[in-house]
Coordinates of N, CA and C in Angstrom, one line a residue:
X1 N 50.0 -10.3 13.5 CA 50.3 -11.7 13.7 C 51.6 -12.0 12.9
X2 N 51.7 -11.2 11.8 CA 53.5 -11.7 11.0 C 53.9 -11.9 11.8
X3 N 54.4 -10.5 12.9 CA 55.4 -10.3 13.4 C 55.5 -11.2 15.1
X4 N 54.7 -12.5 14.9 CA 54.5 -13.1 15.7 C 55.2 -14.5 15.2
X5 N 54.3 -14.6 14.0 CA 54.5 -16.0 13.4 C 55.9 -16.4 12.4
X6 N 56.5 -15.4 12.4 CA 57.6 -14.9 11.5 C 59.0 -15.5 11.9
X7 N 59.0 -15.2 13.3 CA 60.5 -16.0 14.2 C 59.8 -17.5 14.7
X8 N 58.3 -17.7 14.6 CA 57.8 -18.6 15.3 C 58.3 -19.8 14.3
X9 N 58.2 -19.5 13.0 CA 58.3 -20.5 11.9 C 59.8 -20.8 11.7
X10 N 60.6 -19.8 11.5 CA 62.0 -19.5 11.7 C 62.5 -20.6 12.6
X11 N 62.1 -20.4 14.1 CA 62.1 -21.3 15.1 C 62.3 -22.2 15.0
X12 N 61.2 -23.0 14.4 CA 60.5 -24.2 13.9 C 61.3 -25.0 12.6
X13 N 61.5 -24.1 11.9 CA 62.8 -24.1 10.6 C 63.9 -24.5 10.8
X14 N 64.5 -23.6 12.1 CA 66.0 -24.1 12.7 C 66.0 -25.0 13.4
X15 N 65.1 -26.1 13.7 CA 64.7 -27.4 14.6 C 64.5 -28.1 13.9
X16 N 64.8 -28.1 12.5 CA 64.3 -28.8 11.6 C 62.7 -29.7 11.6
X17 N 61.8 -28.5 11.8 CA 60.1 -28.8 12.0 C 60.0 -28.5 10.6
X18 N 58.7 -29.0 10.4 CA 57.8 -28.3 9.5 C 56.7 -27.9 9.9
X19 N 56.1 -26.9 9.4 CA 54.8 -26.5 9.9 C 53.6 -27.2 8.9
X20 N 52.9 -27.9 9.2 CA 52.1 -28.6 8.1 C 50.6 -27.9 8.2
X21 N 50.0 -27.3 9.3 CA 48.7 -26.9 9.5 C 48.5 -25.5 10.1
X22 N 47.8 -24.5 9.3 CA 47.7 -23.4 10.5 C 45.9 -23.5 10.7
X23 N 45.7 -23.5 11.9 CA 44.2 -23.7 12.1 C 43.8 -22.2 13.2
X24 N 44.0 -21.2 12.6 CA 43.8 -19.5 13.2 C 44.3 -19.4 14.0
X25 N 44.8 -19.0 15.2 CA 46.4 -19.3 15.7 C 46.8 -20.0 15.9
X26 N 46.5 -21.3 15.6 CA 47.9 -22.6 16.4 C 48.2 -23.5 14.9
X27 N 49.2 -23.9 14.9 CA 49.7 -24.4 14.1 C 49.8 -25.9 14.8
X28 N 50.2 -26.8 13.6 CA 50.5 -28.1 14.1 C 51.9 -28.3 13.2
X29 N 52.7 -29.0 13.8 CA 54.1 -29.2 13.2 C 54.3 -30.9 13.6
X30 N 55.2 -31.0 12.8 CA 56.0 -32.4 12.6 C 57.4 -32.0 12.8
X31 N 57.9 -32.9 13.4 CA 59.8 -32.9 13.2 C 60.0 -34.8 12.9
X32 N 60.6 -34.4 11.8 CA 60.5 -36.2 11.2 C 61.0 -36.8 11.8
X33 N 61.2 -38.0 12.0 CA 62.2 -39.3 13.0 C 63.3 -39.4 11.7
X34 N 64.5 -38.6 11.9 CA 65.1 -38.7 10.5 C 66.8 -38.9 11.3
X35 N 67.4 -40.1 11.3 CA 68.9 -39.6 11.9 C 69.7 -39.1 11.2
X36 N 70.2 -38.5 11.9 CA 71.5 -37.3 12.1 C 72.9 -38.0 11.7
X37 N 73.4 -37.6 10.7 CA 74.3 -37.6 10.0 C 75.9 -37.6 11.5
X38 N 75.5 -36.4 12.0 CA 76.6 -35.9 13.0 C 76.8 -36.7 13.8
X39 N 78.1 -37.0 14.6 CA 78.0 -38.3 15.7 C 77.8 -37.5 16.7
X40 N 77.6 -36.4 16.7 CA 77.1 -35.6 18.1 C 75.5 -35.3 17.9
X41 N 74.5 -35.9 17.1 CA 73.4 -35.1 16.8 C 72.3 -34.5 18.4
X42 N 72.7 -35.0 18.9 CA 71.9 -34.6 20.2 C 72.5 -33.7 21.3
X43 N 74.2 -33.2 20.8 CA 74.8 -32.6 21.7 C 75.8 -32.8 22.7
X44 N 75.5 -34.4 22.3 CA 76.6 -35.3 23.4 C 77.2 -36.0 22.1
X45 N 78.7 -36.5 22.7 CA 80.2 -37.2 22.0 C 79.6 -38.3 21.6
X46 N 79.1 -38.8 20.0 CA 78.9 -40.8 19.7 C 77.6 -40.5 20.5
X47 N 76.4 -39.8 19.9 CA 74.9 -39.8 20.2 C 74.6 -41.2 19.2
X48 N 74.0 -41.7 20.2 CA 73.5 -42.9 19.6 C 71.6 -43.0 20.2
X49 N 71.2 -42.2 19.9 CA 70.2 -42.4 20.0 C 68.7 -42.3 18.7
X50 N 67.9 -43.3 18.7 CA 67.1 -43.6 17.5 C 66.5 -42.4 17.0
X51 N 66.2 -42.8 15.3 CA 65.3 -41.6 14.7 C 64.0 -40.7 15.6
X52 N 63.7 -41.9 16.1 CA 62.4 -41.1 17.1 C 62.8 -40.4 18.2
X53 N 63.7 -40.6 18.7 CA 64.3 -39.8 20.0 C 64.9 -38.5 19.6
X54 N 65.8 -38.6 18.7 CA 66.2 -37.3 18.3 C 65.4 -36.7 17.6
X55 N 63.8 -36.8 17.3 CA 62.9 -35.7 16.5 C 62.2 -35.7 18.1
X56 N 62.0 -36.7 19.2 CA 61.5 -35.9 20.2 C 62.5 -34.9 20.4
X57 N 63.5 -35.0 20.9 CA 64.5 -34.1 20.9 C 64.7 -32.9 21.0
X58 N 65.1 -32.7 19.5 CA 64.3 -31.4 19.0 C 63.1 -30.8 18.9
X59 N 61.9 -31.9 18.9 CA 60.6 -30.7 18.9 C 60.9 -30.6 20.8
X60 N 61.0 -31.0 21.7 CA 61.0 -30.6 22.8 C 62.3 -29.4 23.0
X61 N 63.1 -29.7 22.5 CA 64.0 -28.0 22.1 C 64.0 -26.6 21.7
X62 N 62.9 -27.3 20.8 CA 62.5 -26.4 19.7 C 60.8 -25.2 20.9
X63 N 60.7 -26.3 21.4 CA 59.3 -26.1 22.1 C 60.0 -25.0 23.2
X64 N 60.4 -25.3 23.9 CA 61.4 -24.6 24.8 C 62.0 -22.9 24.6
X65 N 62.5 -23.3 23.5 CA 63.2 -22.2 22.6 C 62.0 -21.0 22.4
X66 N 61.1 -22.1 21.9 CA 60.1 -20.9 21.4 C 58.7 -20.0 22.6
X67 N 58.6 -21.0 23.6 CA 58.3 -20.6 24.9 C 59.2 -19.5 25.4
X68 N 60.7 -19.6 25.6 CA 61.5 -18.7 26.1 C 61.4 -17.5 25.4
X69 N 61.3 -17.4 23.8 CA 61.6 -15.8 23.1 C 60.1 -15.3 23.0
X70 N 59.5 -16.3 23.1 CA 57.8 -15.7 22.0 C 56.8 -15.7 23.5
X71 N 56.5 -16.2 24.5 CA 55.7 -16.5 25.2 C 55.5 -14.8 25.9
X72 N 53.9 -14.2 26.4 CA 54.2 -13.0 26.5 C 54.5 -12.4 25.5
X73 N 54.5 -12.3 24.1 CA 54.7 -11.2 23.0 C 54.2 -10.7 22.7
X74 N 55.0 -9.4 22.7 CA 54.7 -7.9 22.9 C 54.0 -7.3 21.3
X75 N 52.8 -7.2 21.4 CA 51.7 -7.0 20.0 C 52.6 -5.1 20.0
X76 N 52.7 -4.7 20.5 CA 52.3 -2.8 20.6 C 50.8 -2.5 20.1
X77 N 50.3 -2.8 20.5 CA 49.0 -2.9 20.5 C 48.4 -2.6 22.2
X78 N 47.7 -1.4 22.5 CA 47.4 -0.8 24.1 C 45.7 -1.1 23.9
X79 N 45.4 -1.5 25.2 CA 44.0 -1.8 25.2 C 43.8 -0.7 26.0
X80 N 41.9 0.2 26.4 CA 41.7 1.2 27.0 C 42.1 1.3 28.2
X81 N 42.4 0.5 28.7 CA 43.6 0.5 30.2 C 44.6 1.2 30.3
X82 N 45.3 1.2 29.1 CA 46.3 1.8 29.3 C 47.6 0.2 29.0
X83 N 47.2 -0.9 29.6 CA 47.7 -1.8 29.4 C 48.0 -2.3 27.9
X84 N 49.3 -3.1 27.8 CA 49.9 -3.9 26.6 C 49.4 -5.1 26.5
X85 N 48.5 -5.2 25.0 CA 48.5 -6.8 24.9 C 49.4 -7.6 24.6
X86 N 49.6 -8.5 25.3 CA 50.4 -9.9 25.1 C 50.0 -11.0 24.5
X87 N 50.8 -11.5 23.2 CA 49.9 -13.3 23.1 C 50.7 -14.2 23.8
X88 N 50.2 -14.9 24.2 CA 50.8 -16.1 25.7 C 50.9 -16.9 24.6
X89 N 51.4 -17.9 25.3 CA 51.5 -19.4 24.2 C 51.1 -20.5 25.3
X90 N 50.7 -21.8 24.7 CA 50.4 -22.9 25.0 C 50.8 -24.0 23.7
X91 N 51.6 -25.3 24.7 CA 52.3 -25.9 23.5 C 52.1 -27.7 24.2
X92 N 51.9 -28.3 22.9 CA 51.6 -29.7 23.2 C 52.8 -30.3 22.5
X93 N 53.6 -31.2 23.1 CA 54.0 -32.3 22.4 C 54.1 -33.6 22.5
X94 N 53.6 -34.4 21.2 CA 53.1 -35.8 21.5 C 54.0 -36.7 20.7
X95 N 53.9 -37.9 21.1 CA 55.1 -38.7 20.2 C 54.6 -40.2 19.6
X96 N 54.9 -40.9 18.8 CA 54.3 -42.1 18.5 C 53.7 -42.0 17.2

């Protein structure tokens, strides 16, 4: 599981998340309602958009990001099939 949870946090790190909960594999995170210094913080020229928007933002970025590298990951770990186990992912995000 490191080698699972290792880039997962990372991920989560560079999205500026915190991970506040691990409950045996799922984690629960926060990304704070905190604005952005940058006048670009969302990626567009003069982002003007509120604290809450840009932590949806990013956890929906961040969510994405980590679906695209991690989802399907590859354990090396072979079951008597002959087959590779994979851990799949499932991901919630809620706002408010």
């Amino acid at each position: 599981l490191n080698k699972f949870f290792t880039p997962l946090i990372d991920l989560i790190t560079a999205y500026r998340g915190d991970t506040i909960k691990f409950s045996g594999d799922a984690l629960t995170i926060i990304f704070p309602a905190v604005l952005d210094d940058a006048p670009d913080a969302c990626g567009t020229p003069n982002c003007d958009h509120t604290a809450i928007e840009l932590s949806v933002l990013r956890a929906s970025a961040c969510c994405l990001e980590i679906h695209k590298r991690l989802h399907n990951f590859e354990t090396g770990v072979t079951k008597p099939d002959g087959s590779e186990v994979l851990l799949a992912l499932h991901i919630g995000v809620g706002s408010g």
